[in-house]
Amino acid sequence: MISFFKKILDFYIHGSIHVALAVFSLVQMTFHFFHITHNAPMSFFAFFGTIVGYNFVKYDELVRAKKLQMNAERKAIVVLSVISFLATAYCFFFIGETNTNCISRFFRIDCFIHITGYS
């Protein structure tokens, strides 16, 4: 029984769910402290995007370099990351026109800076 809870806790930690919950909480606090109308898709966009981003950064290079074996836990993390990516894309389209325009404008500026090498 303890082994089962240890596996769940390991998945929770290695899957970066604790970081995503912290980011979700920070978004909620931002809504509250700045008296911004609550936007659930924005909160979930931040939550799922954090899972995707952190897991990609954490595991991509290690798996590509074959330093980590793909065991059951890592396969579950890959599934979690794919589902989170799809949820992030879904939430992006429901954030709201104003917020989506701000995010896409930032993304275009960031891509321009990266492609041109302008800094």
PDB file of N, CA and C in Angstrom, residues 11 15 17 20 44-53 55-56 74-92:
ATOM      1  N   PHE A  11       5.200  10.199  -9.327  1.00  0.00           N
ATOM      2  CA  PHE A  11       4.604  10.691 -10.574  1.00  0.00           C
ATOM      3  C   PHE A  11       4.223  12.163 -10.423  1.00  0.00           C
ATOM      4  N   GLY A  15       6.322  14.461 -12.712  1.00  0.00           N
ATOM      5  CA  GLY A  15       5.466  14.981 -13.779  1.00  0.00           C
ATOM      6  C   GLY A  15       5.270  16.482 -13.720  1.00  0.00           C
ATOM      7  N   ILE A  17       3.631  18.268 -11.684  1.00  0.00           N
ATOM      8  CA  ILE A  17       2.276  18.692 -11.357  1.00  0.00           C
ATOM      9  C   ILE A  17       2.303  19.708 -10.219  1.00  0.00           C
ATOM     10  N   ALA A  20       2.972  23.060 -11.703  1.00  0.00           N
ATOM     11  CA  ALA A  20       1.784  23.547 -12.414  1.00  0.00           C
ATOM     12  C   ALA A  20       0.723  24.053 -11.435  1.00  0.00           C
ATOM     13  N   PHE A  44      -6.203  27.516 -16.765  1.00  0.00           N
ATOM     14  CA  PHE A  44      -5.885  26.162 -17.216  1.00  0.00           C
ATOM     15  C   PHE A  44      -4.814  26.166 -18.304  1.00  0.00           C
ATOM     16  N   PHE A  45      -4.783  27.231 -19.116  1.00  0.00           N
ATOM     17  CA  PHE A  45      -3.715  27.376 -20.097  1.00  0.00           C
ATOM     18  C   PHE A  45      -2.362  27.428 -19.383  1.00  0.00           C
ATOM     19  N   ALA A  46      -2.289  28.202 -18.302  1.00  0.00           N
ATOM     20  CA  ALA A  46      -1.045  28.298 -17.531  1.00  0.00           C
ATOM     21  C   ALA A  46      -0.714  26.959 -16.869  1.00  0.00           C
ATOM     22  N   PHE A  47      -1.722  26.276 -16.321  1.00  0.00           N
ATOM     23  CA  PHE A  47      -1.508  24.999 -15.644  1.00  0.00           C
ATOM     24  C   PHE A  47      -0.961  23.947 -16.607  1.00  0.00           C
ATOM     25  N   PHE A  48      -1.681  23.712 -17.694  1.00  0.00           N
ATOM     26  CA  PHE A  48      -1.266  22.665 -18.631  1.00  0.00           C
ATOM     27  C   PHE A  48       0.001  23.051 -19.389  1.00  0.00           C
ATOM     28  N   GLY A  49       0.151  24.333 -19.711  1.00  0.00           N
ATOM     29  CA  GLY A  49       1.366  24.784 -20.386  1.00  0.00           C
ATOM     30  C   GLY A  49       2.606  24.600 -19.527  1.00  0.00           C
ATOM     31  N   THR A  50       2.447  24.766 -18.217  1.00  0.00           N
ATOM     32  CA  THR A  50       3.567  24.550 -17.304  1.00  0.00           C
ATOM     33  C   THR A  50       3.992  23.090 -17.299  1.00  0.00           C
ATOM     34  N   ILE A  51       3.031  22.194 -17.298  1.00  0.00           N
ATOM     35  CA  ILE A  51       3.359  20.762 -17.330  1.00  0.00           C
ATOM     36  C   ILE A  51       4.127  20.430 -18.605  1.00  0.00           C
ATOM     37  N   VAL A  52       3.631  20.918 -19.731  1.00  0.00           N
ATOM     38  CA  VAL A  52       4.303  20.640 -21.009  1.00  0.00           C
ATOM     39  C   VAL A  52       5.709  21.220 -21.015  1.00  0.00           C
ATOM     40  N   GLY A  53       5.835  22.478 -20.635  1.00  0.00           N
ATOM     41  CA  GLY A  53       7.126  23.147 -20.676  1.00  0.00           C
ATOM     42  C   GLY A  53       8.152  22.524 -19.745  1.00  0.00           C
ATOM     43  N   ASN A  55       8.170  19.495 -18.349  1.00  0.00           N
ATOM     44  CA  ASN A  55       8.523  18.120 -18.706  1.00  0.00           C
ATOM     45  C   ASN A  55       9.388  18.077 -19.955  1.00  0.00           C
ATOM     46  N   PHE A  56       9.122  18.958 -20.905  1.00  0.00           N
ATOM     47  CA  PHE A  56       9.949  18.994 -22.110  1.00  0.00           C
ATOM     48  C   PHE A  56      11.378  19.376 -21.761  1.00  0.00           C
ATOM     49  N   ARG A  74       8.004   7.050 -16.893  1.00  0.00           N
ATOM     50  CA  ARG A  74       8.333   8.044 -17.920  1.00  0.00           C
ATOM     51  C   ARG A  74       7.344   7.989 -19.085  1.00  0.00           C
ATOM     52  N   LYS A  75       6.854   6.799 -19.403  1.00  0.00           N
ATOM     53  CA  LYS A  75       5.811   6.704 -20.433  1.00  0.00           C
ATOM     54  C   LYS A  75       4.540   7.398 -19.964  1.00  0.00           C
ATOM     55  N   ALA A  76       4.212   7.257 -18.679  1.00  0.00           N
ATOM     56  CA  ALA A  76       3.042   7.946 -18.132  1.00  0.00           C
ATOM     57  C   ALA A  76       3.246   9.464 -18.169  1.00  0.00           C
ATOM     58  N   ILE A  77       4.474   9.918 -17.932  1.00  0.00           N
ATOM     59  CA  ILE A  77       4.768  11.348 -18.003  1.00  0.00           C
ATOM     60  C   ILE A  77       4.645  11.852 -19.436  1.00  0.00           C
ATOM     61  N   VAL A  78       5.047  11.048 -20.406  1.00  0.00           N
ATOM     62  CA  VAL A  78       4.881  11.416 -21.812  1.00  0.00           C
ATOM     63  C   VAL A  78       3.392  11.539 -22.144  1.00  0.00           C
ATOM     64  N   VAL A  79       2.595  10.584 -21.674  1.00  0.00           N
ATOM     65  CA  VAL A  79       1.143  10.640 -21.913  1.00  0.00           C
ATOM     66  C   VAL A  79       0.566  11.892 -21.248  1.00  0.00           C
ATOM     67  N   LEU A  80       0.969  12.169 -20.004  1.00  0.00           N
ATOM     68  CA  LEU A  80       0.517  13.377 -19.309  1.00  0.00           C
ATOM     69  C   LEU A  80       0.904  14.625 -20.099  1.00  0.00           C
ATOM     70  N   SER A  81       2.104  14.656 -20.634  1.00  0.00           N
ATOM     71  CA  SER A  81       2.573  15.816 -21.390  1.00  0.00           C
ATOM     72  C   SER A  81       1.801  15.998 -22.691  1.00  0.00           C
ATOM     73  N   VAL A  82       1.505  14.922 -23.381  1.00  0.00           N
ATOM     74  CA  VAL A  82       0.733  15.011 -24.633  1.00  0.00           C
ATOM     75  C   VAL A  82      -0.681  15.490 -24.344  1.00  0.00           C
ATOM     76  N   ILE A  83      -1.307  14.929 -23.317  1.00  0.00           N
ATOM     77  CA  ILE A  83      -2.659  15.359 -22.948  1.00  0.00           C
ATOM     78  C   ILE A  83      -2.631  16.830 -22.523  1.00  0.00           C
ATOM     79  N   SER A  84      -1.604  17.224 -21.786  1.00  0.00           N
ATOM     80  CA  SER A  84      -1.478  18.618 -21.356  1.00  0.00           C
ATOM     81  C   SER A  84      -1.261  19.546 -22.536  1.00  0.00           C
ATOM     82  N   PHE A  85      -0.489  19.094 -23.538  1.00  0.00           N
ATOM     83  CA  PHE A  85      -0.297  19.911 -24.737  1.00  0.00           C
ATOM     84  C   PHE A  85      -1.618  20.125 -25.462  1.00  0.00           C
ATOM     85  N   LEU A  86      -2.397  19.078 -25.602  1.00  0.00           N
ATOM     86  CA  LEU A  86      -3.701  19.208 -26.261  1.00  0.00           C
ATOM     87  C   LEU A  86      -4.634  20.116 -25.464  1.00  0.00           C
ATOM     88  N   ALA A  87      -4.602  19.987 -24.145  1.00  0.00           N
ATOM     89  CA  ALA A  87      -5.429  20.847 -23.293  1.00  0.00           C
ATOM     90  C   ALA A  87      -4.966  22.303 -23.377  1.00  0.00           C
ATOM     91  N   THR A  88      -3.659  22.521 -23.479  1.00  0.00           N
ATOM     92  CA  THR A  88      -3.129  23.877 -23.630  1.00  0.00           C
ATOM     93  C   THR A  88      -3.618  24.496 -24.929  1.00  0.00           C
ATOM     94  N   ALA A  89      -3.541  23.737 -26.011  1.00  0.00           N
ATOM     95  CA  ALA A  89      -4.010  24.231 -27.308  1.00  0.00           C
ATOM     96  C   ALA A  89      -5.510  24.513 -27.266  1.00  0.00           C
ATOM     97  N   TYR A  90      -6.278  23.637 -26.620  1.00  0.00           N
ATOM     98  CA  TYR A  90      -7.726  23.830 -26.504  1.00  0.00           C
ATOM     99  C   TYR A  90      -8.037  25.098 -25.708  1.00  0.00           C
ATOM    100  N   CYS A  91      -7.361  25.286 -24.569  1.00  0.00           N
ATOM    101  CA  CYS A  91      -7.604  26.460 -23.722  1.00  0.00           C
ATOM    102  C   CYS A  91      -7.186  27.750 -24.421  1.00  0.00           C
ATOM    103  N   PHE A  92      -6.169  27.676 -25.265  1.00  0.00           N
ATOM    104  CA  PHE A  92      -5.703  28.870 -25.978  1.00  0.00           C
ATOM    105  C   PHE A  92      -6.825  29.511 -26.776  1.00  0.00           C
TER     106      PHE A  92
END
